[in-house]
């Protein structure tokens, strides 16, 4: 099996155009090779027609990874595959991995084993195979690299036929690393009301504990125009909330001669009234450069007054060993400035417990920092040495000490309640999802604080005024104010759950299936779903598929078909 890889950090000074991005993508050609020892089942696999199968997808990790998963699901659905939420009925499992922590990789590896035990086809994606493609448990599996998600249909097609394909190469043009797959690809949003947009891939840092850098590489930013167009298209599909994500949003634009505030001001121009934008994680060094502008942007009525700024440790000594490129004073300056200029702002942060070399005194400094700021959102992580990172070679803190420090910090975090003083307040909240227990709808106020509201259908996707009557550690509960109006921020009807976005209206069926189809479709022939006449329904399923790229059903119309167009949905 041949790997098309590896991470290369060559960056030149010129940002490629959209056409140049396309040319670079077309230059990457998958080389499918049969496994050396094929089973009888694999020898028969050539008779399997890709595109008629059900696919189950599982994604671990960050918002960036979730966005990649949405794009892969959209392309597969647009090509005729059926995305299912039931792993048992799926023909193929597409597993989109995270390499940040050991438990995430353990779950990924166990899922591969489970799929193989159930004789499912398997395709793996995400940061684990990109960073460690030669891991023993990945042998024989088809792999989609993090910059190759626009080729997912090709890889799945080959996997269905019993072949193994690995696409791990970096997309480049004249030596310059491209940001990744196009932003206008079809996608299936996990939540039709929320659009996740990756503004850049990779980062500029070299943290000693980080494995993600091995997968995502150096910084590569998308041009502002492409990002604004992606946001505009999302609003036309009924989205009312946008999340900007990347490995470090604060570094955006440094490779293409622009910066984060410039992007945000352009995006604010296209956000409809009542819709909201949430900015993802940024490291202290880059946000320090733009504090004045960022305070103005975070105070904008259509931007959540929320910022995720990881500190990782309250000790300068530990930060130096981590190569975080800032000190605790820098972090304090960011937080203090924003809390002063944006009253009520929510600052979320991350802390790693038990980093190699962390002393009791170092950990006490971390505890003191949390006591001082009482962060309402705190992500506590026990240190895990990731293979191939410098931190894995350092002298480790004993496991029991790491566990104890993690427990102590968690107890401190749960000892205070940040929302008690808000009982009785009236707040405008944007309702976007359902709670895990299905008892409430989940909304967020201006400060991206979670507010649970009654599960009334008319509230979903709406801006509602509520009065806070109860609080918990991570949430508030609000009841609608009687004299308030329910405001609809969406400028279009939201797509249904599971519906493919990013497709022009001319490509959607006018009937309930709204499937992309037709001879006049701009999709390539192999991706069209075409109208079938009675004559087309004659013959075996395989004969009909070969004659008609639509990959039709078996000659009858079950509930999963559009009864007017006879399209498989």
Coordinates of C-alpha atoms in Angstrom, one line a residue:
X1 CA 0.0 0.0 0.0
X2 CA 1.4 3.4 -0.9
X3 CA 1.0 6.5 1.3
X4 CA 0.6 9.9 -0.4
X5 CA 2.0 12.0 2.4
X6 CA 3.8 13.6 4.6
X7 CA 3.6 16.7 6.6
X8 CA 5.7 19.4 5.0
X9 CA 6.0 22.9 6.3
X10 CA 7.1 24.8 3.2
X11 CA 5.2 28.1 3.0
X12 CA 5.7 30.7 0.4
X13 CA 4.4 34.2 0.3
X14 CA 1.5 34.1 -2.2
X15 CA -2.0 33.0 -1.5
X16 CA -3.5 30.8 -4.2
X17 CA -6.7 31.7 -6.0
X18 CA -9.8 29.5 -6.1
X19 CA -8.8 28.2 -9.5
X20 CA -5.3 27.4 -8.3
X21 CA -6.8 25.5 -5.4
X22 CA -8.8 23.4 -7.8
X23 CA -5.8 22.7 -10.0
X24 CA -3.8 21.5 -7.0
X25 CA -6.6 19.2 -5.9
X26 CA -6.9 17.6 -9.3
X27 CA -3.2 16.9 -9.2
X28 CA -3.6 14.5 -6.3
X29 CA -4.5 11.1 -7.8
X30 CA -5.4 8.1 -5.6
X31 CA -3.6 4.9 -6.4
X32 CA -5.9 2.0 -5.4
X33 CA -4.1 -1.2 -4.8
X34 CA -5.5 -4.6 -3.9
X35 CA -4.4 -6.1 -0.6
X36 CA -1.7 -8.7 -1.0
X37 CA -3.9 -11.5 0.3
X38 CA -7.4 -11.1 -0.8
X39 CA -10.2 -13.2 0.7
X40 CA -12.9 -14.8 -1.3
X41 CA -15.2 -11.9 -0.2
X42 CA -12.8 -9.3 -1.6
X43 CA -12.4 -11.1 -4.9
X44 CA -16.2 -10.9 -5.3
X45 CA -16.2 -7.2 -4.3
X46 CA -15.9 -5.9 -7.9
X47 CA -19.5 -6.8 -8.4
X48 CA -20.5 -4.4 -5.6
X49 CA -21.8 -1.1 -7.0
X50 CA -20.7 1.8 -4.9
X51 CA -23.3 4.4 -4.1
X52 CA -26.2 2.2 -2.9
X53 CA -24.8 1.5 0.5
X54 CA -25.5 2.9 4.0
X55 CA -22.7 4.7 5.8
X56 CA -22.4 5.4 9.5
X57 CA -20.1 8.2 10.6
X58 CA -18.5 8.9 14.0
X59 CA -16.5 12.0 14.7
X60 CA -14.3 12.7 17.8
X61 CA -12.7 15.9 18.8
X62 CA -12.9 19.6 18.1
X63 CA -15.3 21.8 16.0
X64 CA -12.8 21.7 13.1
X65 CA -13.1 18.0 13.0
X66 CA -16.9 18.1 13.3
X67 CA -16.9 20.5 10.3
X68 CA -14.8 18.1 8.3
X69 CA -17.3 15.3 9.2
X70 CA -20.2 17.4 8.0
X71 CA -18.4 18.0 4.7
X72 CA -17.7 14.3 4.2
X73 CA -21.3 13.4 5.0
X74 CA -22.6 15.9 2.5
X75 CA -20.4 14.8 -0.4
X76 CA -21.4 11.1 0.2
X77 CA -25.1 11.9 0.4
X78 CA -24.9 14.0 -2.8
X79 CA -23.2 11.1 -4.5
X80 CA -26.1 8.8 -3.6
X81 CA -24.9 7.1 -0.4
X82 CA -27.3 7.0 2.6
X83 CA -26.0 8.4 5.8
X84 CA -27.5 6.4 8.7
X85 CA -27.5 7.0 12.5
X86 CA -27.7 3.2 13.1
X87 CA -24.2 1.6 13.0
X88 CA -25.7 -1.9 12.9
X89 CA -27.4 -1.3 9.6
X90 CA -24.5 0.4 7.9
X91 CA -22.4 -1.2 5.2
X92 CA -19.4 1.0 6.0
X93 CA -18.2 2.9 9.0
X94 CA -16.4 6.2 8.4
X95 CA -14.4 7.0 11.6
X96 CA -13.2 10.6 11.9
X97 CA -10.5 10.6 14.6
X98 CA -8.9 13.0 17.2
X99 CA -5.3 12.8 18.3
X100 CA -5.3 15.3 21.2
X101 CA -5.6 12.8 24.0
X102 CA -5.1 9.1 24.6
X103 CA -8.7 8.4 25.5
X104 CA -10.0 9.8 22.1
X105 CA -7.5 7.6 20.2
X106 CA -8.5 4.6 22.4
X107 CA -12.2 5.0 21.4
X108 CA -11.2 5.4 17.8
X109 CA -9.1 2.2 17.9
X110 CA -11.8 0.3 19.7
X111 CA -14.4 1.4 17.1
X112 CA -12.2 0.0 14.3
X113 CA -11.9 -3.3 16.1
X114 CA -15.7 -3.4 16.6
X115 CA -16.4 -2.7 13.0
X116 CA -14.0 -5.4 11.9
X117 CA -15.7 -7.9 14.3
X118 CA -19.0 -7.0 12.6
X119 CA -17.5 -7.4 9.2
X120 CA -18.1 -3.8 8.3
X121 CA -16.1 -2.0 5.7
X122 CA -14.0 0.7 7.4
X123 CA -12.6 4.1 6.2
X124 CA -10.6 6.2 8.7
X125 CA -10.1 9.9 8.6
X126 CA -9.0 12.8 10.9
X127 CA -5.8 13.6 12.8
X128 CA -4.8 10.1 14.0
X129 CA -4.1 8.5 10.6
X130 CA -2.7 11.8 9.3
X131 CA -0.2 12.0 12.1
X132 CA 0.5 8.3 12.5
X133 CA -0.4 6.6 9.2
X134 CA 1.8 3.5 9.9
X135 CA 0.2 2.5 13.2
X136 CA -0.3 -1.3 13.2
X137 CA -4.1 -1.1 13.8
X138 CA -4.5 1.0 10.6
X139 CA -2.9 -1.5 8.3
X140 CA -5.1 -2.5 5.4
X141 CA -7.6 0.4 6.0
X142 CA -8.5 3.1 3.5
X143 CA -7.5 6.5 4.8
X144 CA -8.6 10.1 4.1
X145 CA -6.1 12.8 5.1
X146 CA -7.3 16.0 6.7
X147 CA -6.6 17.9 3.5
X148 CA -8.2 15.3 1.3
X149 CA -11.8 15.3 2.6
X150 CA -13.0 16.5 -0.9
X151 CA -11.9 13.1 -2.2
X152 CA -14.0 11.1 0.3
X153 CA -16.4 9.7 -2.3
X154 CA -13.5 8.2 -4.3
X155 CA -12.1 6.6 -1.2
X156 CA -15.4 5.2 0.0
X157 CA -16.2 3.9 -3.5
X158 CA -12.9 1.9 -3.5
X159 CA -13.4 0.7 0.0
X160 CA -16.8 -0.6 -0.9
X161 CA -15.2 -2.6 -3.7
X162 CA -12.7 -4.1 -1.3
X163 CA -9.7 -1.9 -2.3
X164 CA -7.5 0.1 0.0
X165 CA -6.7 3.7 -0.8
X166 CA -4.7 6.2 1.2
X167 CA -4.8 9.9 0.5
X168 CA -2.5 11.7 3.0
X169 CA -0.8 14.3 0.9
X170 CA -0.7 18.0 1.6
X171 CA -2.3 20.2 -1.0
X172 CA 0.2 22.7 -2.4
X173 CA 0.7 25.0 -5.2
X174 CA 4.2 26.3 -6.2
X175 CA 5.4 25.1 -2.8
X176 CA 2.7 26.9 -0.8
X177 CA 0.5 24.9 1.4
X178 CA -3.2 25.3 0.8
X179 CA -5.7 25.7 3.5
X180 CA -7.6 22.5 2.8
X181 CA -10.7 21.5 1.0
X182 CA -13.1 24.0 -0.6
X183 CA -15.6 25.7 1.7
X184 CA -18.4 25.4 -0.8
X185 CA -18.5 21.6 -0.8
X186 CA -21.9 19.9 0.0
X187 CA -22.3 19.2 3.7
X188 CA -24.8 17.9 6.1
X189 CA -24.9 20.0 9.2
X190 CA -25.3 18.1 12.5
X191 CA -27.5 21.0 13.5
X192 CA -29.2 22.7 10.6
X193 CA -29.3 26.0 12.5
X194 CA -25.5 26.2 13.1
X195 CA -22.8 26.5 10.5
X196 CA -19.2 25.7 11.5
X197 CA -16.6 27.4 9.4
X198 CA -12.9 26.6 9.6
X199 CA -11.1 29.9 8.9
X200 CA -7.6 28.4 8.8
X201 CA -5.9 25.1 9.3
X202 CA -2.7 24.4 11.3
X203 CA -1.0 26.9 13.6
X204 CA 2.3 28.8 14.1
X205 CA 3.2 27.3 17.4
X206 CA 5.3 24.2 18.4
X207 CA 3.9 23.2 21.8
X208 CA 5.8 20.3 23.2
X209 CA 2.7 18.3 24.1
X210 CA 0.7 18.8 21.0
X211 CA 0.1 16.0 18.5
X212 CA -2.4 18.0 16.4
X213 CA 0.4 20.0 14.8
X214 CA 1.7 16.7 13.3
X215 CA -1.6 16.3 11.5
X216 CA -2.7 19.8 10.7
X217 CA 0.7 21.3 10.0
X218 CA 1.7 24.9 9.6
X219 CA -0.8 27.8 9.4
X220 CA -2.8 28.1 6.1
X221 CA -5.6 30.6 6.1
X222 CA -8.7 30.8 3.8
X223 CA -9.1 34.2 2.0
X224 CA -11.6 36.6 3.5
X225 CA -13.8 36.6 0.4
X226 CA -14.2 32.8 0.5
X227 CA -15.2 32.9 4.2
X228 CA -17.7 35.7 3.8
X229 CA -19.3 33.9 0.9
X230 CA -19.5 30.7 2.9
X231 CA -21.3 32.6 5.7
X232 CA -23.6 34.3 3.3
X233 CA -24.6 31.0 1.7
X234 CA -25.2 29.5 5.2
X235 CA -27.7 32.3 6.1
X236 CA -29.5 31.6 2.8
X237 CA -30.0 28.1 4.0
X238 CA -31.7 29.1 7.3
X239 CA -28.6 29.1 9.6
X240 CA -28.9 31.5 12.5
X241 CA -25.6 30.9 14.3
X242 CA -22.1 30.7 12.9
X243 CA -19.1 29.2 14.7
X244 CA -15.6 30.2 13.5
X245 CA -13.1 27.5 14.3
X246 CA -9.5 26.4 13.7
X247 CA -6.5 25.3 15.7
X248 CA -5.9 28.9 16.6
X249 CA -8.3 31.6 15.3
X250 CA -6.1 34.4 16.6
X251 CA -3.3 33.5 14.1
X252 CA -5.7 33.9 11.2
X253 CA -4.3 35.7 8.2
X254 CA -0.7 36.0 9.2
X255 CA 0.3 33.8 6.2
X256 CA -1.8 35.8 3.7
X257 CA -1.3 39.4 4.8
X258 CA -4.4 40.1 6.8
X259 CA -5.7 39.5 10.4
X260 CA -8.6 38.3 12.5
X261 CA -10.3 41.7 13.1
X262 CA -10.4 42.4 9.4
X263 CA -12.2 39.1 8.8
X264 CA -14.6 39.6 11.7
X265 CA -15.7 43.1 10.6
X266 CA -16.4 41.7 7.1
X267 CA -18.4 38.9 8.5
X268 CA -20.5 41.1 10.7
X269 CA -21.7 43.0 7.6
X270 CA -23.5 39.8 6.3
X271 CA -25.0 38.5 9.6
X272 CA -28.8 39.1 9.7
X273 CA -30.3 40.8 12.6
X274 CA -30.8 38.4 15.5
X275 CA -28.3 35.8 14.1
X276 CA -25.1 35.4 16.1
X277 CA -21.4 34.7 15.5
X278 CA -19.2 32.7 17.9
X279 CA -15.4 33.0 17.8
X280 CA -13.4 29.8 18.5
X281 CA -10.2 29.3 20.5
X282 CA -7.3 31.7 20.3
X283 CA -4.0 31.7 22.1
X284 CA -2.9 34.7 24.1
X285 CA 0.0 35.9 21.9
X286 CA -2.1 36.7 18.9
X287 CA -5.1 38.2 20.6
X288 CA -2.7 40.6 22.4
X289 CA -1.9 42.3 19.1
X290 CA -5.6 43.2 18.6
X291 CA -7.1 43.8 22.0
X292 CA -8.7 47.2 21.2
X293 CA -10.4 45.9 18.0
X294 CA -11.4 42.6 19.5
X295 CA -13.1 44.4 22.4
X296 CA -15.2 46.4 19.9
X297 CA -16.1 43.3 17.9
X298 CA -17.0 41.2 20.9
X299 CA -19.3 44.1 22.0
X300 CA -21.2 44.0 18.7
X301 CA -24.8 42.9 19.1
X302 CA -24.5 40.1 16.6
X303 CA -21.3 38.6 18.1
X304 CA -21.3 36.5 21.3
X305 CA -19.3 38.2 24.1
X306 CA -17.3 35.0 24.5
X307 CA -13.7 34.1 24.1
X308 CA -11.9 30.8 24.6
X309 CA -8.3 31.6 25.6
X310 CA -6.3 28.6 26.9
X311 CA -3.9 29.3 29.7
X312 CA -2.9 25.7 30.3
X313 CA -1.0 26.5 33.5
X314 CA -0.7 29.2 36.1
X315 CA 3.1 28.7 36.3
X316 CA 5.6 30.5 34.0
X317 CA 8.0 27.7 34.4
X318 CA 5.5 25.1 33.1
X319 CA 4.5 27.4 30.3
X320 CA 8.1 27.6 29.2
X321 CA 8.5 23.9 29.2
X322 CA 5.3 23.7 27.1
X323 CA 6.8 26.3 24.7
X324 CA 3.5 28.2 24.9
X325 CA 5.2 31.5 23.9
X326 CA 3.5 33.7 26.5
X327 CA 3.6 34.1 30.3
X328 CA 0.9 34.3 32.9
X329 CA 1.1 38.1 32.8
X330 CA 0.2 38.1 29.1
X331 CA -2.9 35.9 29.8
X332 CA -3.9 38.2 32.7
X333 CA -3.6 41.3 30.4
X334 CA -5.9 39.7 27.8
X335 CA -8.5 38.7 30.4
X336 CA -8.4 41.9 32.4
X337 CA -8.6 44.2 29.3
X338 CA -11.6 42.3 27.8
X339 CA -13.5 42.1 31.1
X340 CA -13.0 45.9 31.5
X341 CA -14.0 46.8 27.9
X342 CA -16.7 44.1 27.4
X343 CA -18.7 43.9 30.7
X344 CA -20.1 40.5 31.4
X345 CA -17.8 38.7 28.8
X346 CA -17.4 35.0 29.3
X347 CA -13.8 33.9 29.2
X348 CA -13.3 30.1 28.8
X349 CA -9.9 28.5 29.4
X350 CA -8.1 25.2 29.4
X351 CA -5.7 23.8 32.0
X352 CA -3.4 20.7 31.8
X353 CA -2.8 18.9 35.1
X354 CA 0.4 17.0 35.7
X355 CA 2.6 18.3 32.8
X356 CA 6.1 16.8 33.0
X357 CA 8.2 18.7 35.6
X358 CA 5.1 20.4 37.2
X359 CA 5.9 20.8 41.0
X360 CA 3.5 21.3 43.8
X361 CA 4.3 25.0 43.8
X362 CA 3.6 25.2 40.1
X363 CA 0.2 23.6 40.6
X364 CA -0.6 25.9 43.5
X365 CA -0.1 28.8 41.1
X366 CA -2.6 27.3 38.8
X367 CA -5.1 26.9 41.6
X368 CA -4.6 30.5 42.7
X369 CA -5.3 31.7 39.1
X370 CA -8.6 29.8 39.0
X371 CA -9.5 31.1 42.5
X372 CA -8.9 34.6 41.3
X373 CA -10.8 34.6 38.0
X374 CA -13.5 31.9 38.8
X375 CA -13.7 31.0 35.2
X376 CA -17.4 30.0 34.3
X377 CA -16.1 27.6 31.7
X378 CA -13.0 25.6 32.5
X379 CA -11.7 22.6 30.5
X380 CA -9.6 20.4 32.8
X381 CA -7.3 17.9 31.2
X382 CA -5.0 15.3 32.8
X383 CA -1.7 15.2 30.9
X384 CA -1.3 12.4 28.5
X385 CA 2.1 11.9 26.7
X386 CA 1.3 11.7 23.0
X387 CA 3.7 9.6 20.9
X388 CA 6.3 11.5 19.0
X389 CA 6.0 14.8 21.0
X390 CA 8.9 16.3 23.0
X391 CA 6.8 16.1 26.2
X392 CA 6.5 12.4 25.9
X393 CA 10.3 12.2 26.3
X394 CA 10.4 14.4 29.4
X395 CA 10.4 13.0 33.0
X396 CA 6.8 12.3 33.8
X397 CA 4.8 13.3 36.9
X398 CA 3.6 10.1 38.7
X399 CA 0.2 9.0 37.5
X400 CA -1.3 9.2 41.0
X401 CA -0.1 12.7 41.4
X402 CA -1.7 13.7 38.0
X403 CA -5.0 12.2 39.1
X404 CA -4.9 13.9 42.4
X405 CA -4.2 17.3 40.9
X406 CA -6.9 16.8 38.3
X407 CA -9.4 15.9 41.1
X408 CA -8.3 18.9 43.3
X409 CA -8.7 21.4 40.4
X410 CA -12.1 19.9 39.5
X411 CA -13.3 20.2 43.1
X412 CA -12.2 23.9 43.1
X413 CA -14.1 24.5 39.8
X414 CA -17.3 23.0 41.2
X415 CA -17.1 24.9 44.4
X416 CA -18.4 28.2 42.9
X417 CA -21.5 29.0 41.0
X418 CA -21.1 31.7 38.4
X419 CA -24.8 32.3 37.6
X420 CA -26.6 32.7 41.0
X421 CA -26.7 36.5 40.8
X422 CA -28.6 36.3 37.5
X423 CA -31.8 35.0 38.9
X424 CA -34.6 37.5 38.0
X425 CA -32.7 38.9 35.0
X426 CA -34.5 39.3 31.7
X427 CA -32.3 38.1 28.8
X428 CA -32.6 37.7 25.0
X429 CA -31.5 34.2 24.1
X430 CA -31.1 32.4 20.7
X431 CA -32.6 28.9 20.7
X432 CA -30.7 26.4 18.6
X433 CA -30.9 22.9 19.9
X434 CA -32.4 20.3 22.3
X435 CA -31.0 19.3 25.7
X436 CA -29.4 15.9 26.1
X437 CA -32.4 14.7 28.2
X438 CA -34.8 16.0 25.6
X439 CA -36.7 18.0 28.3
X440 CA -35.7 21.5 27.2
X441 CA -34.5 23.5 24.3
X442 CA -31.0 24.9 24.7
X443 CA -30.4 28.6 24.1
X444 CA -27.5 31.0 24.6
X445 CA -27.5 34.7 25.7
X446 CA -25.2 37.4 24.5
X447 CA -22.4 36.0 26.7
X448 CA -22.8 32.5 25.3
X449 CA -24.1 31.3 28.6
X450 CA -26.4 28.3 28.4
X451 CA -30.1 28.9 29.1
X452 CA -32.7 26.1 29.1
X453 CA -36.1 27.2 27.9
X454 CA -39.4 25.3 27.6
X455 CA -39.6 22.9 24.7
X456 CA -42.1 24.9 22.6
X457 CA -41.8 24.3 18.8
X458 CA -42.2 27.9 18.0
X459 CA -39.0 28.7 19.9
X460 CA -36.6 26.6 17.8
X461 CA -34.3 28.9 15.8
X462 CA -35.8 32.0 17.4
X463 CA -34.6 34.8 19.5
X464 CA -36.7 34.8 22.7
X465 CA -36.8 37.0 25.8
X466 CA -36.8 35.0 29.0
X467 CA -36.7 35.7 32.7
X468 CA -34.1 33.6 34.7
X469 CA -35.7 31.7 37.5
X470 CA -33.1 29.0 38.3
X471 CA -29.4 28.4 37.9
X472 CA -27.0 25.4 38.0
X473 CA -23.3 25.1 37.6
X474 CA -23.3 25.1 33.8
X475 CA -26.7 26.5 33.0
X476 CA -29.6 28.8 33.8
X477 CA -33.3 28.2 33.3
X478 CA -35.6 30.8 31.8
X479 CA -39.3 31.2 31.2
X480 CA -40.6 33.3 28.3
X481 CA -41.6 36.9 29.2
X482 CA -45.3 37.3 28.5
X483 CA -45.1 40.7 26.8
X484 CA -42.1 39.8 24.6
X485 CA -42.1 39.0 20.9
X486 CA -40.4 35.9 19.4
X487 CA -38.0 37.1 16.8
X488 CA -36.9 35.0 13.8
X489 CA -33.3 35.8 12.8
X490 CA -33.2 33.3 9.9
X491 CA -33.7 34.9 6.5
X492 CA -34.7 31.5 4.9
X493 CA -36.4 28.3 5.9
X494 CA -33.7 26.1 7.6
X495 CA -32.8 22.8 6.0
X496 CA -34.3 19.7 7.5
X497 CA -32.0 17.5 9.7
X498 CA -29.9 15.4 7.4
X499 CA -30.5 17.5 4.3
X500 CA -27.5 18.3 2.1
X501 CA -26.5 22.0 2.1
X502 CA -24.4 23.8 -0.4
X503 CA -26.4 22.7 -3.4
X504 CA -28.1 25.3 -5.7
X505 CA -31.9 25.4 -5.6
X506 CA -32.0 24.3 -9.3
X507 CA -30.5 21.0 -8.2
X508 CA -33.1 20.3 -5.5
X509 CA -36.2 18.2 -6.2
X510 CA -39.4 20.4 -5.8
X511 CA -41.0 17.5 -4.0
X512 CA -40.4 16.5 -0.4
X513 CA -37.2 14.6 -1.2
X514 CA -35.4 17.8 -2.4
X515 CA -32.8 15.5 -3.9
X516 CA -30.1 16.8 -6.3
X517 CA -31.0 15.3 -9.7
X518 CA -31.7 15.7 -13.4
X519 CA -30.0 15.7 -16.7
X520 CA -29.5 19.5 -16.4
X521 CA -27.8 19.1 -13.0
X522 CA -24.3 20.7 -12.9
X523 CA -23.1 17.7 -11.0
X524 CA -20.8 15.3 -12.8
X525 CA -22.9 12.4 -14.4
X526 CA -21.7 9.9 -11.7
X527 CA -23.1 12.1 -9.0
X528 CA -26.6 12.8 -10.5
X529 CA -29.8 11.2 -9.4
X530 CA -31.9 11.0 -12.7
X531 CA -35.5 10.6 -13.5
X532 CA -36.5 7.0 -14.3
X533 CA -39.1 5.9 -16.7
X534 CA -40.9 2.6 -16.5
X535 CA -38.5 1.2 -19.1
X536 CA -35.6 2.2 -16.9
X537 CA -36.9 0.0 -14.1
X538 CA -36.5 -3.2 -16.2
X539 CA -33.5 -5.5 -15.5
X540 CA -31.4 -6.3 -12.5
X541 CA -30.3 -3.7 -10.1
X542 CA -26.8 -3.9 -11.3
X543 CA -27.8 -3.5 -15.0
X544 CA -29.9 -0.5 -14.1
X545 CA -27.1 1.1 -12.2
X546 CA -24.6 0.7 -15.0
X547 CA -27.1 2.1 -17.5
X548 CA -28.2 5.0 -15.2
X549 CA -25.8 6.9 -12.9
X550 CA -28.8 7.5 -10.7
X551 CA -28.2 4.1 -9.0
X552 CA -32.0 3.4 -8.9
X553 CA -33.8 1.3 -6.4
X554 CA -35.0 -2.2 -6.9
X555 CA -38.1 -1.3 -8.9
X556 CA -40.5 -0.3 -6.2
X557 CA -41.1 2.8 -4.2
X558 CA -40.7 2.4 -0.5
X559 CA -41.1 5.4 1.9
X560 CA -37.5 6.4 1.4
X561 CA -38.2 7.4 -2.2
X562 CA -39.9 10.5 -3.6
X563 CA -43.1 9.0 -4.9
X564 CA -43.3 11.6 -7.7
X565 CA -39.8 11.5 -9.1
X566 CA -38.8 7.9 -8.2
X567 CA -35.5 9.1 -6.8
X568 CA -33.7 7.3 -4.1
X569 CA -33.3 9.7 -1.2

